[in-house]
PDB file of C-alpha atoms in Angstrom:
ATOM      1  CA  MET A   1     -22.444  21.933   0.928  1.00  0.00           C
ATOM      2  CA  ARG A   2     -21.573  22.770  -2.614  1.00  0.00           C
ATOM      3  CA  HIS A   3     -19.183  20.763  -4.768  1.00  0.00           C
ATOM      4  CA  ILE A   4     -15.605  22.007  -4.883  1.00  0.00           C
ATOM      5  CA  THR A   5     -13.887  21.636  -8.252  1.00  0.00           C
ATOM      6  CA  GLY A   6     -10.556  20.774  -6.668  1.00  0.00           C
ATOM      7  CA  MET A   7      -9.600  19.164  -3.428  1.00  0.00           C
ATOM      8  CA  ALA A   8      -7.039  19.391  -0.691  1.00  0.00           C
ATOM      9  CA  ILE A   9      -6.095  15.957   0.544  1.00  0.00           C
ATOM     10  CA  SER A  10      -4.037  15.158   3.581  1.00  0.00           C
ATOM     11  CA  HIS A  11      -1.882  12.089   3.179  1.00  0.00           C
ATOM     12  CA  ARG A  12      -2.452  11.018   6.774  1.00  0.00           C
ATOM     13  CA  THR A  13      -5.699   9.980   8.368  1.00  0.00           C
ATOM     14  CA  SER A  14      -6.944  11.691  11.509  1.00  0.00           C
ATOM     15  CA  SER A  15      -6.222   8.514  13.446  1.00  0.00           C
ATOM     16  CA  ASP A  16      -2.482   8.745  12.727  1.00  0.00           C
ATOM     17  CA  LYS A  17      -0.663   9.699  15.913  1.00  0.00           C
ATOM     18  CA  LYS A  18       2.796  10.486  14.563  1.00  0.00           C
ATOM     19  CA  PRO A  19       3.951  11.638  11.160  1.00  0.00           C
ATOM     20  CA  SER A  20       5.648   8.902   9.190  1.00  0.00           C
ATOM     21  CA  LYS A  21       9.384   9.236   8.702  1.00  0.00           C
ATOM     22  CA  THR A  22       8.862   9.890   4.988  1.00  0.00           C
ATOM     23  CA  SER A  23       6.338  12.699   5.460  1.00  0.00           C
ATOM     24  CA  LYS A  24       7.593  16.243   5.606  1.00  0.00           C
ATOM     25  CA  ALA A  25       6.723  17.942   8.868  1.00  0.00           C
ATOM     26  CA  VAL A  26       5.123  21.364   8.501  1.00  0.00           C
ATOM     27  CA  PRO A  27       7.337  23.925  10.287  1.00  0.00           C
ATOM     28  CA  ALA A  28       5.776  25.784  13.235  1.00  0.00           C
ATOM     29  CA  LEU A  29       6.009  29.168  11.489  1.00  0.00           C
ATOM     30  CA  GLU A  30       4.087  27.834   8.472  1.00  0.00           C
ATOM     31  CA  ARG A  31       1.534  26.164  10.763  1.00  0.00           C
ATOM     32  CA  SER A  32       0.952  29.476  12.519  1.00  0.00           C
ATOM     33  CA  ALA A  33       0.548  31.372   9.233  1.00  0.00           C
ATOM     34  CA  ALA A  34      -1.827  28.693   7.926  1.00  0.00           C
ATOM     35  CA  ALA A  35      -3.917  28.955  11.104  1.00  0.00           C
ATOM     36  CA  ARG A  36      -4.214  32.731  10.602  1.00  0.00           C
ATOM     37  CA  VAL A  37      -5.272  32.247   6.968  1.00  0.00           C
ATOM     38  CA  ALA A  38      -7.837  29.607   7.982  1.00  0.00           C
ATOM     39  CA  SER A  39      -9.309  31.901  10.648  1.00  0.00           C
ATOM     40  CA  LEU A  40      -9.637  34.733   8.117  1.00  0.00           C
ATOM     41  CA  LEU A  41     -11.302  32.448   5.578  1.00  0.00           C
ATOM     42  CA  VAL A  42     -13.696  30.852   8.071  1.00  0.00           C
ATOM     43  CA  SER A  43     -14.880  34.265   9.259  1.00  0.00           C
ATOM     44  CA  ARG A  44     -16.054  35.003   5.709  1.00  0.00           C
ATOM     45  CA  SER A  45     -17.880  31.710   5.268  1.00  0.00           C
ATOM     46  CA  ALA A  46     -19.593  32.078   8.647  1.00  0.00           C
ATOM     47  CA  LYS A  47     -20.927  35.516   7.663  1.00  0.00           C
ATOM     48  CA  GLN A  48     -21.617  34.566   4.018  1.00  0.00           C
ATOM     49  CA  HIS A  49     -21.006  38.077   2.736  1.00  0.00           C
ATOM     50  CA  GLY A  50     -18.193  39.792   0.941  1.00  0.00           C
ATOM     51  CA  THR A  51     -15.398  38.269  -1.073  1.00  0.00           C
ATOM     52  CA  PHE A  52     -11.715  37.792  -0.521  1.00  0.00           C
ATOM     53  CA  GLN A  53      -9.231  39.679  -2.601  1.00  0.00           C
ATOM     54  CA  VAL A  54      -5.603  39.185  -3.476  1.00  0.00           C
ATOM     55  CA  ILE A  55      -3.564  42.371  -3.706  1.00  0.00           C
ATOM     56  CA  ASN A  56      -0.149  42.322  -5.395  1.00  0.00           C
ATOM     57  CA  ALA A  57       2.802  44.628  -4.702  1.00  0.00           C
ATOM     58  CA  ASP A  58       1.555  47.124  -7.336  1.00  0.00           C
ATOM     59  CA  GLY A  59      -1.808  47.415  -5.566  1.00  0.00           C
ATOM     60  CA  GLU A  60      -3.768  45.467  -8.193  1.00  0.00           C
ATOM     61  CA  ARG A  61      -6.767  43.684  -6.669  1.00  0.00           C
ATOM     62  CA  LEU A  62      -8.380  40.451  -7.740  1.00  0.00           C
ATOM     63  CA  ASP A  63     -11.521  38.902  -6.219  1.00  0.00           C
ATOM     64  CA  LEU A  64     -11.105  35.216  -5.367  1.00  0.00           C
ATOM     65  CA  PRO A  65     -13.845  32.849  -6.565  1.00  0.00           C
ATOM     66  CA  ASP A  66     -15.706  30.995  -3.793  1.00  0.00           C
ATOM     67  CA  ALA A  67     -14.390  27.603  -4.974  1.00  0.00           C
ATOM     68  CA  LEU A  68     -10.796  28.801  -4.626  1.00  0.00           C
ATOM     69  CA  THR A  69     -11.521  30.302  -1.220  1.00  0.00           C
ATOM     70  CA  ASP A  70     -12.990  26.960  -0.071  1.00  0.00           C
ATOM     71  CA  ILE A  71      -9.915  25.042  -1.270  1.00  0.00           C
ATOM     72  CA  MET A  72      -7.584  27.544   0.378  1.00  0.00           C
ATOM     73  CA  TYR A  73      -9.497  27.220   3.655  1.00  0.00           C
ATOM     74  CA  ARG A  74      -9.315  23.412   3.671  1.00  0.00           C
ATOM     75  CA  ALA A  75      -5.602  23.433   2.785  1.00  0.00           C
ATOM     76  CA  ALA A  76      -4.859  26.062   5.471  1.00  0.00           C
ATOM     77  CA  GLU A  77      -6.825  24.066   8.037  1.00  0.00           C
ATOM     78  CA  LEU A  78      -4.830  20.904   7.308  1.00  0.00           C
ATOM     79  CA  LEU A  79      -1.485  22.726   7.267  1.00  0.00           C
ATOM     80  CA  ALA A  80      -2.325  24.411  10.588  1.00  0.00           C
ATOM     81  CA  ASP A  81      -2.750  20.893  12.030  1.00  0.00           C
ATOM     82  CA  GLY A  82       0.722  20.048  10.727  1.00  0.00           C
ATOM     83  CA  ARG A  83      -0.578  17.747   8.033  1.00  0.00           C
ATOM     84  CA  PRO A  84       1.033  17.816   4.561  1.00  0.00           C
ATOM     85  CA  VAL A  85      -1.391  18.736   1.768  1.00  0.00           C
ATOM     86  CA  THR A  86      -1.701  17.956  -1.935  1.00  0.00           C
ATOM     87  CA  VAL A  87      -4.157  19.828  -4.156  1.00  0.00           C
ATOM     88  CA  LEU A  88      -5.480  17.831  -7.110  1.00  0.00           C
ATOM     89  CA  SER A  89      -7.979  18.444  -9.866  1.00  0.00           C
ATOM     90  CA  ASP A  90     -11.056  16.187  -9.763  1.00  0.00           C
ATOM     91  CA  GLU A  91     -10.122  14.867 -13.208  1.00  0.00           C
ATOM     92  CA  GLU A  92      -6.526  14.096 -12.218  1.00  0.00           C
ATOM     93  CA  MET A  93      -5.644  10.490 -13.000  1.00  0.00           C
ATOM     94  CA  LEU A  94      -3.460   8.878 -10.353  1.00  0.00           C
ATOM     95  CA  SER A  95      -1.168   5.890 -10.541  1.00  0.00           C
ATOM     96  CA  THR A  96      -1.826   3.071  -8.107  1.00  0.00           C
ATOM     97  CA  GLN A  97       1.252   4.142  -6.121  1.00  0.00           C
ATOM     98  CA  ALA A  98       0.078   7.759  -5.802  1.00  0.00           C
ATOM     99  CA  ALA A  99      -3.433   6.651  -4.788  1.00  0.00           C
ATOM    100  CA  ALA A 100      -1.996   4.178  -2.270  1.00  0.00           C
ATOM    101  CA  GLU A 101       0.068   6.970  -0.695  1.00  0.00           C
ATOM    102  CA  ILE A 102      -3.006   9.208  -0.376  1.00  0.00           C
ATOM    103  CA  LEU A 103      -4.953   6.374   1.256  1.00  0.00           C
ATOM    104  CA  ASN A 104      -1.956   5.313   3.358  1.00  0.00           C
ATOM    105  CA  VAL A 105      -2.204   1.696   2.186  1.00  0.00           C
ATOM    106  CA  SER A 106       0.107  -0.573   0.229  1.00  0.00           C
ATOM    107  CA  ARG A 107      -0.020  -0.503  -3.553  1.00  0.00           C
ATOM    108  CA  GLN A 108      -0.876  -4.214  -3.606  1.00  0.00           C
ATOM    109  CA  TYR A 109      -3.849  -3.664  -1.295  1.00  0.00           C
ATOM    110  CA  LEU A 110      -5.046  -0.776  -3.473  1.00  0.00           C
ATOM    111  CA  VAL A 111      -4.809  -2.936  -6.607  1.00  0.00           C
ATOM    112  CA  ARG A 112      -6.933  -5.563  -4.844  1.00  0.00           C
ATOM    113  CA  LEU A 113      -9.543  -2.863  -4.004  1.00  0.00           C
ATOM    114  CA  VAL A 114      -9.675  -1.859  -7.678  1.00  0.00           C
ATOM    115  CA  ASP A 115      -9.819  -5.463  -8.917  1.00  0.00           C
ATOM    116  CA  THR A 116     -12.700  -6.318  -6.550  1.00  0.00           C
ATOM    117  CA  GLY A 117     -14.611  -3.176  -7.550  1.00  0.00           C
ATOM    118  CA  GLU A 118     -14.506  -1.559  -4.092  1.00  0.00           C
ATOM    119  CA  LEU A 119     -12.615   1.382  -5.594  1.00  0.00           C
ATOM    120  CA  ALA A 120     -13.257   2.691  -9.088  1.00  0.00           C
ATOM    121  CA  GLY A 121     -10.327   2.476 -11.469  1.00  0.00           C
ATOM    122  CA  GLU A 122      -9.614   1.923 -15.128  1.00  0.00           C
ATOM    123  CA  LYS A 123      -6.960   0.226 -17.193  1.00  0.00           C
ATOM    124  CA  VAL A 124      -4.802   2.367 -19.457  1.00  0.00           C
ATOM    125  CA  GLY A 125      -2.759  -0.125 -21.404  1.00  0.00           C
ATOM    126  CA  SER A 126      -1.392  -2.478 -18.771  1.00  0.00           C
ATOM    127  CA  HIS A 127      -1.592   0.122 -15.968  1.00  0.00           C
ATOM    128  CA  ARG A 128      -4.428   0.967 -13.621  1.00  0.00           C
ATOM    129  CA  ARG A 129      -5.401   4.625 -13.162  1.00  0.00           C
ATOM    130  CA  LEU A 130      -7.749   6.135 -10.609  1.00  0.00           C
ATOM    131  CA  ARG A 131      -9.524   9.483 -10.659  1.00  0.00           C
ATOM    132  CA  ALA A 132      -8.502  11.722  -7.752  1.00  0.00           C
ATOM    133  CA  VAL A 133     -12.152  12.427  -6.928  1.00  0.00           C
ATOM    134  CA  ASP A 134     -12.852   8.671  -6.613  1.00  0.00           C
ATOM    135  CA  VAL A 135      -9.859   8.221  -4.291  1.00  0.00           C
ATOM    136  CA  ALA A 136     -10.971  11.186  -2.156  1.00  0.00           C
ATOM    137  CA  ALA A 137     -14.545   9.852  -1.960  1.00  0.00           C
ATOM    138  CA  PHE A 138     -13.306   6.379  -0.981  1.00  0.00           C
ATOM    139  CA  LYS A 139     -11.067   7.940   1.695  1.00  0.00           C
ATOM    140  CA  ALA A 140     -13.941  10.024   3.116  1.00  0.00           C
ATOM    141  CA  VAL A 141     -16.263   7.002   3.357  1.00  0.00           C
ATOM    142  CA  ARG A 142     -13.528   4.799   4.839  1.00  0.00           C
ATOM    143  CA  ASP A 143     -12.600   7.435   7.426  1.00  0.00           C
ATOM    144  CA  ALA A 144     -16.255   7.982   8.372  1.00  0.00           C
ATOM    145  CA  LYS A 145     -16.704   4.213   8.897  1.00  0.00           C
ATOM    146  CA  ARG A 146     -13.570   4.101  11.062  1.00  0.00           C
ATOM    147  CA  THR A 147     -14.724   7.032  13.176  1.00  0.00           C
ATOM    148  CA  SER A 148     -18.155   5.481  13.621  1.00  0.00           C
ATOM    149  CA  ALA A 149     -16.664   2.128  14.658  1.00  0.00           C
ATOM    150  CA  LEU A 150     -14.329   3.825  17.145  1.00  0.00           C
ATOM    151  CA  ASP A 151     -17.244   5.809  18.583  1.00  0.00           C
ATOM    152  CA  ARG A 152     -19.261   2.585  19.035  1.00  0.00           C
ATOM    153  CA  LEU A 153     -16.296   0.853  20.665  1.00  0.00           C
ATOM    154  CA  SER A 154     -15.754   3.791  23.009  1.00  0.00           C
ATOM    155  CA  SER A 155     -19.451   3.818  23.910  1.00  0.00           C
ATOM    156  CA  LEU A 156     -19.420   0.079  24.639  1.00  0.00           C
ATOM    157  CA  SER A 157     -16.351   0.511  26.829  1.00  0.00           C
ATOM    158  CA  GLU A 158     -18.022   3.339  28.742  1.00  0.00           C
ATOM    159  CA  ASP A 159     -21.203   1.279  29.200  1.00  0.00           C
ATOM    160  CA  ALA A 160     -19.167  -1.628  30.542  1.00  0.00           C
ATOM    161  CA  GLY A 161     -17.329   0.659  32.965  1.00  0.00           C
ATOM    162  CA  GLY A 162     -14.053   0.244  31.120  1.00  0.00           C
ATOM    163  CA  TYR A 163     -12.969   3.794  31.842  1.00  0.00           C
ATOM    164  CA  GLU A 164     -13.590   3.734  35.572  1.00  0.00           C
ATOM    165  CA  LEU A 165     -10.427   3.539  37.598  1.00  0.00           C
ATOM    166  CA  GLU A 166     -10.386   1.160  40.484  1.00  0.00           C
ATOM    167  CA  ILE A 167      -7.988   1.963  43.323  1.00  0.00           C
ATOM    168  CA  LYS A 168      -6.666  -1.172  44.935  1.00  0.00           C
ATOM    169  CA  GLN A 169      -5.778  -1.182  48.630  1.00  0.00           C
ATOM    170  CA  ARG A 170      -2.523  -2.879  49.597  1.00  0.00           C
TER     171      ARG A 170
END
């Protein structure tokens, strides 16, 4: 997979069941449109030929670069799932509050991650700043570890017969 020069980040993890009260729900009409865009974009990447074009009202055409197409696909995919999306440059410097919101953790916990070196950050004056790409990488690793742990737990439960229903006679 090639490196994308920007990223689309969902503020909620895949394990979140309900949107938080502060998150903005994606309306059904927008979800449907995003799903159509994602299906168009995935058909191109599956075939690996041709380019996408944007055509304005005057009929002017512009080929989209692959990096932009990849970002649009990821954003459309997340929006289709009803998840809010933020697009950030890799070089974007985030405040601890903004990074905490992306990771869905408290600001204090995020500061502790930076201070212990688990998450890369730098001091700018008396404030900590984090690169968006570092936050996204931390989130990806954290989410992969969570998924792996849940898969192991599920497997152990299956092995122990935890999902078999026992019907009791009265």
